Amino acid sequence: MPAPIRLRELIRTIRTARTQAEEREMIQKECAAIRSSFREEDNTYRCRNVAKLLYMHMLGYPAHFGQLECLKLIASQKFTDKRIGYLGAMLLLDERQDVHLLMTNCIKNDLNHSTQYVQGLALCTLGCMGSSEMCRDLAGEVEKLLKTSNSYLRKKAALCAVHVIRKVPELMEMFLPATKNLLSEKNHGVLHTSVVLLTEMCERSPDMLSHFRKLVPQLVRILKNLIMSGYSPEHDVSGISDPFLQVRILRLLRILGRSDDDSSEAMNDILAQVATNTETSKNVGNAILYETVLTIMDIKSESGLRVLAINILGRFLLNNDKNIRYVALTSLLKTVQTDHNAVQRHRSTIVDCLKDLDVSIKRRAMELSFALVNGNNIRGMMKELLYFLDSCDPDFKADCASGVFLAAEKYAPSKRWHIDTIMRVLTTSGSYVRDDSVPNLIQLITNSVEMHAYTVQRLYKALLDDISQQPLVQVSSWCIGEYGDLLVSGQCEEEEPIQVTEDEVLDVLEGLLVSNLSTPVTRGYSLTAIMKLSTRFSSVNRIKKVVSIYGSSIDVELQQRAVEYNAMFKKYDHMRPALLERMPIMEKSSSNGPTEMVQTNGETEPSALESKHPPPVTQPTNQANDLLDLLGGNDVGPVIQTSMPTKQASSGGELLDLLGDLSLTGGPTSAPVSTGPPPLPGFLLDGLSSSQNLFNDISAAGIPSMTAYNKNGLKIEFTFERATPNPNIAVITIHASNTTDADMTEFVFQAAVPKTFQLQLLSPSSNVVPAMNQGTVTQVIRVLNPQKQQLRMRIKLTYSHKGSAVQDLAEASGRVVWEPDPEHGVETP
Amino acid sequence: MMHFLLLFNRQSRLRLQKWFMPVSERFKRKVIRDMTMMVVGRPARSCNFLQWRDLKIVYKRYASLYFCVGMESEDNELLTLEVLHRYVEMLDKYFGNVCELDLIFNFEKAYYILDEFLMGGEVLETSKIDIGVAIEDADVLQETLEEYMSKPTY
């Protein structure tokens, strides 16, 4: 058997290959030769073969058959073998293969070898890829080596200990005694790795952290020596002595001083010294300054020091070096929450960074700009951000648009400005706007009642220019559908009203239906808009024609809509005006989190997930549509509120809190309750929940009414009905009556249910509960209970009584499930 | 800590790969693919830092090779640039005016030098001299008759 070819030869040969196929062929040939050589258990050339195998592995070819060979090499006595064997182990093996455990014994022996380089190899391998089992077995050896006086081994043992702690945190205690005099070493390598070890321990265990706080003076001293010491050739980097060690010490100081006043005070001087004395002409000096700034911001430093830190970051922002600017923007983003005012001072520089050519810098600048927007600078900042939006890369546009919407919502100085900003975003970057902003925008527009005419006019004009940007088109067609009457009547106050005829409007909307640019969703929007205009415009015939044409559309969604609208013209024409009425104002939950659409009387808004279904215009009497809404609607637990225009406060958010209280597991208040809770104690519907026989009675006789609330003279009764044909829907009518001698005004009834239910609250009969039982306020609630669970409802009542505002919470629960009606025979899906 | 260190050239040929975290082969291939695509595609005067998933990526180009490091968010990017520079200096001192070919034909030496400088994703030794001494001593240990006769070991 001739000697296998040398590594160099192989590399040279492979490099001459001109195509991938040629290379593959050569490699396969060589692999076959290597395999047969392995089979022959050739000791002399094993290291050569493994070296070749490692080269081929780097090119991307499989080399797993060499794993055992690496182990054999590790076990060999020759240093050459061990060296390449350990390298092979690190490249080919990892803790996922069981084979690696066979290494443990070899490593153990090598850790006690007479030659320090062999020990070093073993430590290195263990420290790079040791699995938890190996670490457990060999931790003792590592700990022993940590106490040796040989600095070469000590530094390796320290980093190996770091790895062991990362893999098996419980072993941390074992290394504690060895750390006693680590910092009194002179050798920088040992010092550096010791600091890393201490950092790791402090990060993982608060006990260790408090234990090591006493090292702060020593660390400060070491750092001072580094700064003050003269030139040391072996550690010098551009005139700075051992920047790696300096940065590591600064990082450890950060962790030690974090919530501790004494430690922070002990470091103040040295931090100030480093911050002012470090040479900033080269990258290395800036690296140290950067770490210093991070440390100052994180510990309990005095305000003068913090100002110094922010100023350093400000100087970084003006630096020519892009890396430094990037780093400054990143750090400012971290500090903007805590030191908002200080960062505001640098706002103009940050905004300039938006115009930088570098993509990473632009992104950071954009994030930071959004963080800096507040009520005072909103106009100026928005101008810059909109300009940025126009000219930035497509990847940024979605994020930027969302950010603009959020900022505009929080700080808009006026409604008109808000609408203008939205229009600007929609017209310039309309196609990049996220899908979930369309419902948000619609809701916003609905709420700014006085701007309706202006808004619809502007949207109409935008639509005339360009119909390719789908979000813009969707919002526009929705608005035209809603406010078309304002458009043709030319009522706009804010700007010059345009003269538009009904036919022109219908032309535009029909144009959307036929255009190739419109997506199916957009077509749905425009068809619905056209339908809505049938109650607002006089040219009903034209609309009827359009609707009937689409009754045979290929698109199932459009067809269904058209058929239903057709039905509205034919069979339900008497209901049409009521059905297509103007939508009332929708309340929004708190604007901090993701805005959730709130269900209001009579209609449901699509959630972010269901953006395919534009808001259908229904009143509850149209049952087919109701089922669609109820069944196809939100995943989020619905939060209901009656829409009293006076109540503009974000009571949605409070209701979410109500739901949180409902959760028996005490989960977060933002999410509705999970399914299947056990029955609540002390509920009011004892009669219902106890026996099953009631159900048979129920299907015939109906659930008896119950008193859900009776306190302070206000009594709320629930009466139940079934809603055919869906047995899962219960219709509850509440009757509120007042036994006191004064009226209860501004009466608002709110309800929340767990996530498995869906709730729809309809308009109350009035919001005044007259005194002395002279009348009742009624309101209808529809509850969908697909999982046939026990109904639990939290109710919240607010009203004004004798001049003072009253609020109360209550809970109601019980079984409100209908059996399939034997008369009808089949259960509705 | 660093999660990985990759060396590749403009044609996306990998010259060195060091993984400091145990990950699957599939993940390694994905990372290599993503890194080469992202880094090689960057314009010349851009910033050396990127964000990829939850890791910070620091890269630097030296002649025909890109040195690319993936590290955690607490690490200091500017210092990592210095780490890369120190590694290149070490290679340069060992090979004498190092170029890509040196790293191709002596890839195992590049790994040995790396293992004296970094371990477990952290810097092991900060002294230029000590690293050089350790490598030389280890090479002496490895010396075989062939080496003595200036022939390659493997």
mmCIF file of N, CA and C in Angstrom, chain A residues 6-8 11 15 23 48 51 55 58 79-80 83-84 87 90-91 94-96 115 117 123 127 152 155-156 159-160 166-167 188-189 192-193 234-237 242 244 247-248 251 283-284 286-287 290-291 322-323 326 358 360 364, chain B residues 1 13-18 22-24 42 45-49 51 75-79 81-83 86 101 104-108 111-112 115-116 119-120 122-129 134 137-139 141-142 146 152-154:
data_model
loop_
_atom_site.group_PDB
_atom_site.id
_atom_site.type_symbol
_atom_site.label_atom_id
_atom_site.label_comp_id
_atom_site.label_asym_id
_atom_site.label_seq_id
_atom_site.Cartn_x
_atom_site.Cartn_y
_atom_site.Cartn_z
ATOM 1 N N ARG A 6 0.420 13.411 0.359
ATOM 2 C CA ARG A 6 0.560 14.418 1.386
ATOM 3 C C ARG A 6 -0.584 15.428 1.330
ATOM 4 N N LEU A 7 -0.762 16.106 2.434
ATOM 5 C CA LEU A 7 -1.821 17.115 2.526
ATOM 6 C C LEU A 7 -1.635 18.195 1.468
ATOM 7 N N ARG A 8 -0.403 18.675 1.338
ATOM 8 C CA ARG A 8 -0.143 19.750 0.385
ATOM 9 C C ARG A 8 -0.510 19.332 -1.027
ATOM 10 N N ILE A 11 -4.232 19.359 -1.487
ATOM 11 C CA ILE A 11 -4.772 20.713 -1.615
ATOM 12 C C ILE A 11 -4.469 21.258 -3.008
ATOM 13 N N ARG A 15 -7.260 22.207 -5.892
ATOM 14 C CA ARG A 15 -7.368 23.575 -6.386
ATOM 15 C C ARG A 15 -7.278 23.666 -7.889
ATOM 16 N N GLU A 23 -14.014 18.604 -8.875
ATOM 17 C CA GLU A 23 -13.559 18.651 -7.486
ATOM 18 C C GLU A 23 -14.186 17.512 -6.701
ATOM 19 N N ARG A 48 -1.909 12.148 8.914
ATOM 20 C CA ARG A 48 -1.956 12.754 7.590
ATOM 21 C C ARG A 48 -3.355 12.634 7.006
ATOM 22 N N ALA A 51 -5.782 14.915 8.650
ATOM 23 C CA ALA A 51 -5.572 16.303 8.218
ATOM 24 C C ALA A 51 -6.233 16.535 6.865
ATOM 25 N N TYR A 55 -9.458 19.055 5.812
ATOM 26 C CA TYR A 55 -9.478 20.016 4.715
ATOM 27 C C TYR A 55 -10.733 19.834 3.880
ATOM 28 N N MET A 58 -13.752 21.166 5.457
ATOM 29 C CA MET A 58 -13.910 22.619 5.365
ATOM 30 C C MET A 58 -14.509 23.025 4.025
ATOM 31 N N PHE A 79 2.941 13.945 19.913
ATOM 32 C CA PHE A 79 2.322 15.257 20.011
ATOM 33 C C PHE A 79 1.642 15.649 18.712
ATOM 34 N N THR A 80 2.272 15.290 17.601
ATOM 35 C CA THR A 80 1.673 15.611 16.309
ATOM 36 C C THR A 80 0.285 15.005 16.189
ATOM 37 N N ARG A 83 -2.192 16.718 18.473
ATOM 38 C CA ARG A 83 -2.562 18.058 18.033
ATOM 39 C C ARG A 83 -3.635 18.013 16.950
ATOM 40 N N ILE A 84 -3.375 17.179 15.939
ATOM 41 C CA ILE A 84 -4.352 17.113 14.849
ATOM 42 C C ILE A 84 -5.610 16.373 15.305
ATOM 43 N N LEU A 87 -7.774 18.822 17.143
ATOM 44 C CA LEU A 87 -8.375 19.736 16.173
ATOM 45 C C LEU A 87 -9.537 19.054 15.468
ATOM 46 N N MET A 90 -12.529 18.869 17.676
ATOM 47 C CA MET A 90 -13.256 20.131 17.792
ATOM 48 C C MET A 90 -14.051 20.447 16.537
ATOM 49 N N LEU A 91 -13.537 19.984 15.368
ATOM 50 C CA LEU A 91 -14.247 20.311 14.140
ATOM 51 C C LEU A 91 -15.334 19.313 13.799
ATOM 52 N N ASP A 94 -19.290 17.021 18.181
ATOM 53 C CA ASP A 94 -19.836 17.952 19.163
ATOM 54 C C ASP A 94 -20.722 17.143 20.086
ATOM 55 N N GLU A 95 -21.304 17.804 21.025
ATOM 56 C CA GLU A 95 -21.977 17.045 22.078
ATOM 57 C C GLU A 95 -23.197 16.297 21.587
ATOM 58 N N ARG A 96 -23.577 16.523 20.325
ATOM 59 C CA ARG A 96 -24.721 15.774 19.844
ATOM 60 C C ARG A 96 -24.382 14.325 19.528
ATOM 61 N N THR A 115 3.662 17.334 29.845
ATOM 62 C CA THR A 115 3.956 18.473 28.964
ATOM 63 C C THR A 115 2.808 19.462 29.027
ATOM 64 N N TYR A 117 1.931 21.694 26.992
ATOM 65 C CA TYR A 117 1.207 21.933 25.750
ATOM 66 C C TYR A 117 0.148 20.875 25.508
ATOM 67 N N LEU A 123 -7.243 21.146 27.706
ATOM 68 C CA LEU A 123 -8.071 22.229 28.277
ATOM 69 C C LEU A 123 -8.815 22.971 27.180
ATOM 70 N N GLY A 127 -12.723 23.203 26.858
ATOM 71 C CA GLY A 127 -13.310 24.529 26.999
ATOM 72 C C GLY A 127 -14.085 24.984 25.778
ATOM 73 N N TYR A 152 0.568 29.717 32.013
ATOM 74 C CA TYR A 152 0.048 29.223 30.728
ATOM 75 C C TYR A 152 -1.165 28.330 30.960
ATOM 76 N N LYS A 155 -4.374 30.292 32.881
ATOM 77 C CA LYS A 155 -5.308 31.097 32.086
ATOM 78 C C LYS A 155 -6.246 30.194 31.307
ATOM 79 N N LYS A 156 -5.706 29.082 30.791
ATOM 80 C CA LYS A 156 -6.569 28.155 30.053
ATOM 81 C C LYS A 156 -7.578 27.507 30.980
ATOM 82 N N LEU A 159 -10.561 29.892 31.601
ATOM 83 C CA LEU A 159 -11.600 29.933 30.561
ATOM 84 C C LEU A 159 -12.319 28.599 30.450
ATOM 85 N N CYS A 160 -11.628 27.534 30.742
ATOM 86 C CA CYS A 160 -12.283 26.235 30.750
ATOM 87 C C CYS A 160 -13.315 26.206 31.868
ATOM 88 N N ARG A 166 -20.889 27.569 32.374
ATOM 89 C CA ARG A 166 -21.977 27.815 31.430
ATOM 90 C C ARG A 166 -22.771 26.553 31.176
ATOM 91 N N LYS A 167 -22.051 25.426 31.135
ATOM 92 C CA LYS A 167 -22.731 24.169 30.847
ATOM 93 C C LYS A 167 -23.435 23.606 32.074
ATOM 94 N N HIS A 188 -0.802 39.105 32.469
ATOM 95 C CA HIS A 188 -2.025 39.680 31.908
ATOM 96 C C HIS A 188 -3.000 38.638 31.409
ATOM 97 N N GLY A 189 -2.452 37.567 30.863
ATOM 98 C CA GLY A 189 -3.333 36.515 30.354
ATOM 99 C C GLY A 189 -4.188 35.950 31.472
ATOM 100 N N HIS A 192 -6.695 38.580 32.673
ATOM 101 C CA HIS A 192 -7.823 38.733 31.761
ATOM 102 C C HIS A 192 -8.816 37.595 31.922
ATOM 103 N N THR A 193 -8.317 36.372 31.883
ATOM 104 C CA THR A 193 -9.236 35.231 31.973
ATOM 105 C C THR A 193 -9.886 35.154 33.350
ATOM 106 N N GLU A 234 4.629 44.272 24.703
ATOM 107 C CA GLU A 234 3.854 43.072 24.389
ATOM 108 C C GLU A 234 2.356 43.304 24.496
ATOM 109 N N HIS A 235 1.942 44.300 25.286
ATOM 110 C CA HIS A 235 0.513 44.515 25.458
ATOM 111 C C HIS A 235 0.004 45.755 24.766
ATOM 112 N N ASP A 236 0.908 46.447 24.099
ATOM 113 C CA ASP A 236 0.512 47.740 23.594
ATOM 114 C C ASP A 236 -0.319 47.630 22.312
ATOM 115 N N VAL A 237 -1.362 48.421 22.237
ATOM 116 C CA VAL A 237 -2.105 48.567 20.989
ATOM 117 C C VAL A 237 -2.268 50.054 20.740
ATOM 118 N N ASP A 242 -2.814 47.199 26.896
ATOM 119 C CA ASP A 242 -3.776 46.107 27.086
ATOM 120 C C ASP A 242 -5.236 46.553 27.120
ATOM 121 N N PHE A 244 -7.762 45.092 25.909
ATOM 122 C CA PHE A 244 -8.673 43.961 26.158
ATOM 123 C C PHE A 244 -8.934 43.832 27.648
ATOM 124 N N VAL A 247 -11.048 46.831 28.997
ATOM 125 C CA VAL A 247 -12.478 46.727 28.698
ATOM 126 C C VAL A 247 -13.136 45.673 29.573
ATOM 127 N N ARG A 248 -12.464 44.570 29.761
ATOM 128 C CA ARG A 248 -13.045 43.504 30.582
ATOM 129 C C ARG A 248 -13.222 43.959 32.027
ATOM 130 N N ARG A 251 -16.158 46.164 32.248
ATOM 131 C CA ARG A 251 -17.407 45.403 32.192
ATOM 132 C C ARG A 251 -17.731 44.758 33.532
ATOM 133 N N ASN A 283 -9.277 53.561 16.880
ATOM 134 C CA ASN A 283 -10.428 52.740 17.242
ATOM 135 C C ASN A 283 -10.304 52.164 18.639
ATOM 136 N N VAL A 284 -9.101 51.819 19.035
ATOM 137 C CA VAL A 284 -8.934 51.127 20.313
ATOM 138 C C VAL A 284 -9.293 52.040 21.482
ATOM 139 N N ASN A 286 -11.425 54.457 21.348
ATOM 140 C CA ASN A 286 -12.876 54.594 21.329
ATOM 141 C C ASN A 286 -13.557 53.356 21.881
ATOM 142 N N ALA A 287 -12.922 52.214 21.693
ATOM 143 C CA ALA A 287 -13.502 50.993 22.253
ATOM 144 C C ALA A 287 -13.556 51.094 23.766
ATOM 145 N N TYR A 290 -16.172 53.654 24.814
ATOM 146 C CA TYR A 290 -17.499 53.075 24.637
ATOM 147 C C TYR A 290 -17.879 52.230 25.839
ATOM 148 N N GLU A 291 -16.951 51.382 26.254
ATOM 149 C CA GLU A 291 -17.243 50.526 27.399
ATOM 150 C C GLU A 291 -17.411 51.371 28.654
ATOM 151 N N LYS A 322 -17.621 55.622 10.639
ATOM 152 C CA LYS A 322 -18.994 55.116 10.670
ATOM 153 C C LYS A 322 -19.245 54.181 11.840
ATOM 154 N N ASN A 323 -18.258 53.368 12.143
ATOM 155 C CA ASN A 323 -18.449 52.409 13.227
ATOM 156 C C ASN A 323 -18.762 53.126 14.522
ATOM 157 N N TYR A 326 -22.259 54.474 14.554
ATOM 158 C CA TYR A 326 -23.202 53.380 14.769
ATOM 159 C C TYR A 326 -23.271 53.013 16.231
ATOM 160 N N ASP A 358 -25.018 54.839 4.972
ATOM 161 C CA ASP A 358 -24.867 53.473 5.466
ATOM 162 C C ASP A 358 -26.192 52.944 6.008
ATOM 163 N N SER A 360 -26.883 50.388 8.084
ATOM 164 C CA SER A 360 -26.967 50.096 9.523
ATOM 165 C C SER A 360 -27.188 51.369 10.316
ATOM 166 N N ARG A 364 -30.501 52.522 12.767
ATOM 167 C CA ARG A 364 -30.382 52.924 14.168
ATOM 168 C C ARG A 364 -30.893 54.341 14.370
ATOM 169 N N MET B 1 -19.838 36.682 24.845
ATOM 170 C CA MET B 1 -18.919 35.742 24.209
ATOM 171 C C MET B 1 -19.205 35.681 22.722
ATOM 172 N N ARG B 13 -15.773 31.256 -0.496
ATOM 173 C CA ARG B 13 -15.112 30.002 -0.129
ATOM 174 C C ARG B 13 -14.662 30.125 1.319
ATOM 175 N N LEU B 14 -15.031 29.145 2.095
ATOM 176 C CA LEU B 14 -14.710 29.196 3.509
ATOM 177 C C LEU B 14 -13.256 28.780 3.736
ATOM 178 N N ARG B 15 -12.531 29.572 4.537
ATOM 179 C CA ARG B 15 -11.131 29.227 4.791
ATOM 180 C C ARG B 15 -10.888 28.807 6.220
ATOM 181 N N LEU B 16 -11.789 29.207 7.110
ATOM 182 C CA LEU B 16 -11.657 28.789 8.507
ATOM 183 C C LEU B 16 -13.013 28.944 9.167
ATOM 184 N N GLN B 17 -13.380 27.996 10.017
ATOM 185 C CA GLN B 17 -14.621 28.131 10.755
ATOM 186 C C GLN B 17 -14.398 27.672 12.184
ATOM 187 N N LYS B 18 -14.741 28.535 13.116
ATOM 188 C CA LYS B 18 -14.604 28.162 14.523
ATOM 189 C C LYS B 18 -15.943 28.405 15.201
ATOM 190 N N PRO B 22 -22.337 24.757 20.636
ATOM 191 C CA PRO B 22 -22.687 23.524 19.941
ATOM 192 C C PRO B 22 -23.952 23.730 19.110
ATOM 193 N N VAL B 23 -23.798 23.641 17.799
ATOM 194 C CA VAL B 23 -24.961 23.815 16.928
ATOM 195 C C VAL B 23 -24.951 22.716 15.877
ATOM 196 N N SER B 24 -26.117 22.523 15.239
ATOM 197 C CA SER B 24 -26.225 21.435 14.269
ATOM 198 C C SER B 24 -25.511 21.805 12.978
ATOM 199 N N ARG B 42 -21.924 43.813 1.128
ATOM 200 C CA ARG B 42 -21.891 45.165 1.677
ATOM 201 C C ARG B 42 -21.046 46.085 0.813
ATOM 202 N N ARG B 45 -17.553 51.267 1.740
ATOM 203 C CA ARG B 45 -17.274 52.141 2.875
ATOM 204 C C ARG B 45 -18.305 52.005 3.979
ATOM 205 N N SER B 46 -18.938 50.848 4.089
ATOM 206 C CA SER B 46 -19.969 50.799 5.129
ATOM 207 C C SER B 46 -19.394 50.497 6.481
ATOM 208 N N CYS B 47 -20.271 50.605 7.437
ATOM 209 C CA CYS B 47 -20.009 50.322 8.818
ATOM 210 C C CYS B 47 -19.735 48.820 8.959
ATOM 211 N N ASN B 48 -18.870 48.441 9.894
ATOM 212 C CA ASN B 48 -18.489 47.029 10.009
ATOM 213 C C ASN B 48 -19.421 46.202 10.856
ATOM 214 N N PHE B 49 -20.561 46.772 11.235
ATOM 215 C CA PHE B 49 -21.421 46.054 12.156
ATOM 216 C C PHE B 49 -22.766 45.787 11.517
ATOM 217 N N GLN B 51 -26.701 43.446 12.191
ATOM 218 C CA GLN B 51 -27.508 42.703 13.138
ATOM 219 C C GLN B 51 -28.057 41.479 12.417
ATOM 220 N N ASP B 75 -21.518 42.332 24.122
ATOM 221 C CA ASP B 75 -20.106 42.472 23.801
ATOM 222 C C ASP B 75 -19.822 43.785 23.105
ATOM 223 N N ASN B 76 -18.565 44.187 23.183
ATOM 224 C CA ASN B 76 -18.122 45.476 22.675
ATOM 225 C C ASN B 76 -17.662 45.308 21.227
ATOM 226 N N GLU B 77 -18.415 45.936 20.294
ATOM 227 C CA GLU B 77 -18.081 45.729 18.873
ATOM 228 C C GLU B 77 -16.735 46.302 18.504
ATOM 229 N N LEU B 78 -16.444 47.482 19.048
ATOM 230 C CA LEU B 78 -15.184 48.122 18.672
ATOM 231 C C LEU B 78 -14.008 47.288 19.149
ATOM 232 N N LEU B 79 -14.172 46.665 20.323
ATOM 233 C CA LEU B 79 -13.084 45.843 20.810
ATOM 234 C C LEU B 79 -12.923 44.593 19.955
ATOM 235 N N LEU B 81 -13.302 44.394 16.843
ATOM 236 C CA LEU B 81 -12.477 44.765 15.685
ATOM 237 C C LEU B 81 -10.998 44.656 16.056
ATOM 238 N N GLU B 82 -10.677 45.054 17.271
ATOM 239 C CA GLU B 82 -9.291 44.947 17.720
ATOM 240 C C GLU B 82 -8.876 43.492 17.863
ATOM 241 N N VAL B 83 -9.809 42.648 18.312
ATOM 242 C CA VAL B 83 -9.503 41.220 18.429
ATOM 243 C C VAL B 83 -9.158 40.646 17.067
ATOM 244 N N ARG B 86 -5.789 41.787 16.037
ATOM 245 C CA ARG B 86 -4.712 41.099 16.756
ATOM 246 C C ARG B 86 -4.473 39.717 16.145
ATOM 247 N N LEU B 101 -3.256 32.328 0.546
ATOM 248 C CA LEU B 101 -2.678 31.025 0.203
ATOM 249 C C LEU B 101 -2.042 30.354 1.415
ATOM 250 N N ILE B 104 -4.637 28.718 3.272
ATOM 251 C CA ILE B 104 -5.208 27.542 2.614
ATOM 252 C C ILE B 104 -4.321 26.336 2.851
ATOM 253 N N PHE B 105 -3.028 26.532 2.634
ATOM 254 C CA PHE B 105 -2.134 25.380 2.727
ATOM 255 C C PHE B 105 -1.741 25.037 4.150
ATOM 256 N N ASN B 106 -1.925 25.971 5.050
ATOM 257 C CA ASN B 106 -1.560 25.698 6.443
ATOM 258 C C ASN B 106 -2.738 25.967 7.354
ATOM 259 N N PHE B 107 -3.866 25.476 6.941
ATOM 260 C CA PHE B 107 -5.073 25.806 7.707
ATOM 261 C C PHE B 107 -4.971 25.309 9.146
ATOM 262 N N GLU B 108 -4.279 24.174 9.349
ATOM 263 C CA GLU B 108 -4.237 23.657 10.715
ATOM 264 C C GLU B 108 -3.431 24.591 11.610
ATOM 265 N N TYR B 111 -5.581 27.369 12.808
ATOM 266 C CA TYR B 111 -6.403 26.933 13.935
ATOM 267 C C TYR B 111 -5.600 26.900 15.229
ATOM 268 N N TYR B 112 -4.346 26.397 15.136
ATOM 269 C CA TYR B 112 -3.548 26.315 16.357
ATOM 270 C C TYR B 112 -3.316 27.700 16.941
ATOM 271 N N ASP B 115 -6.386 28.957 18.566
ATOM 272 C CA ASP B 115 -6.648 28.320 19.853
ATOM 273 C C ASP B 115 -5.750 28.846 20.960
ATOM 274 N N GLU B 116 -4.627 29.479 20.594
ATOM 275 C CA GLU B 116 -3.800 30.101 21.627
ATOM 276 C C GLU B 116 -4.296 31.506 21.967
ATOM 277 N N MET B 119 -10.525 31.274 23.295
ATOM 278 C CA MET B 119 -11.015 29.998 23.791
ATOM 279 C C MET B 119 -12.419 30.197 24.334
ATOM 280 N N GLY B 120 -13.310 29.310 23.992
ATOM 281 C CA GLY B 120 -14.673 29.402 24.511
ATOM 282 C C GLY B 120 -15.345 30.718 24.197
ATOM 283 N N GLU B 122 -13.959 33.678 24.195
ATOM 284 C CA GLU B 122 -13.357 34.821 24.888
ATOM 285 C C GLU B 122 -11.877 34.909 24.562
ATOM 286 N N VAL B 123 -11.303 36.080 24.778
ATOM 287 C CA VAL B 123 -9.868 36.259 24.554
ATOM 288 C C VAL B 123 -9.098 35.551 25.659
ATOM 289 N N LEU B 124 -8.094 34.762 25.245
ATOM 290 C CA LEU B 124 -7.342 33.960 26.205
ATOM 291 C C LEU B 124 -6.064 34.669 26.635
ATOM 292 N N GLU B 125 -5.398 35.238 25.664
ATOM 293 C CA GLU B 125 -4.091 35.839 25.956
ATOM 294 C C GLU B 125 -4.007 37.185 25.267
ATOM 295 N N THR B 126 -3.560 38.182 26.026
ATOM 296 C CA THR B 126 -3.521 39.516 25.437
ATOM 297 C C THR B 126 -2.124 39.944 25.038
ATOM 298 N N SER B 127 -1.153 39.091 25.304
ATOM 299 C CA SER B 127 0.213 39.481 24.995
ATOM 300 C C SER B 127 0.621 38.896 23.651
ATOM 301 N N LYS B 128 1.150 39.738 22.765
ATOM 302 C CA LYS B 128 1.547 39.243 21.446
ATOM 303 C C LYS B 128 2.688 38.249 21.574
ATOM 304 N N ILE B 129 3.577 38.542 22.504
ATOM 305 C CA ILE B 129 4.783 37.733 22.628
ATOM 306 C C ILE B 129 4.463 36.328 23.111
ATOM 307 N N ALA B 134 4.348 30.337 22.623
ATOM 308 C CA ALA B 134 3.628 29.071 22.789
ATOM 309 C C ALA B 134 3.566 28.301 21.478
ATOM 310 N N ASP B 137 7.038 26.857 20.606
ATOM 311 C CA ASP B 137 7.367 25.701 21.444
ATOM 312 C C ASP B 137 6.595 24.468 21.022
ATOM 313 N N ALA B 138 5.337 24.661 20.744
ATOM 314 C CA ALA B 138 4.524 23.514 20.345
ATOM 315 C C ALA B 138 5.008 22.954 19.016
ATOM 316 N N ASP B 139 5.413 23.851 18.124
ATOM 317 C CA ASP B 139 5.943 23.376 16.846
ATOM 318 C C ASP B 139 7.195 22.547 17.046
ATOM 319 N N LEU B 141 7.887 20.741 19.578
ATOM 320 C CA LEU B 141 7.448 19.427 20.059
ATOM 321 C C LEU B 141 7.005 18.551 18.907
ATOM 322 N N GLN B 142 6.424 19.191 17.927
ATOM 323 C CA GLN B 142 5.855 18.443 16.810
ATOM 324 C C GLN B 142 6.916 18.041 15.811
ATOM 325 N N GLU B 146 10.944 14.589 9.268
ATOM 326 C CA GLU B 146 10.569 15.243 8.018
ATOM 327 C C GLU B 146 10.646 16.757 8.157
ATOM 328 N N PRO B 152 7.117 18.730 4.662
ATOM 329 C CA PRO B 152 5.895 18.907 5.469
ATOM 330 C C PRO B 152 5.569 17.666 6.290
ATOM 331 N N THR B 153 4.946 17.894 7.432
ATOM 332 C CA THR B 153 4.648 16.804 8.344
ATOM 333 C C THR B 153 3.544 15.897 7.813
ATOM 334 N N TYR B 154 2.515 16.572 7.311
ATOM 335 C CA TYR B 154 1.331 15.794 6.949
ATOM 336 C C TYR B 154 1.421 15.366 5.496
#
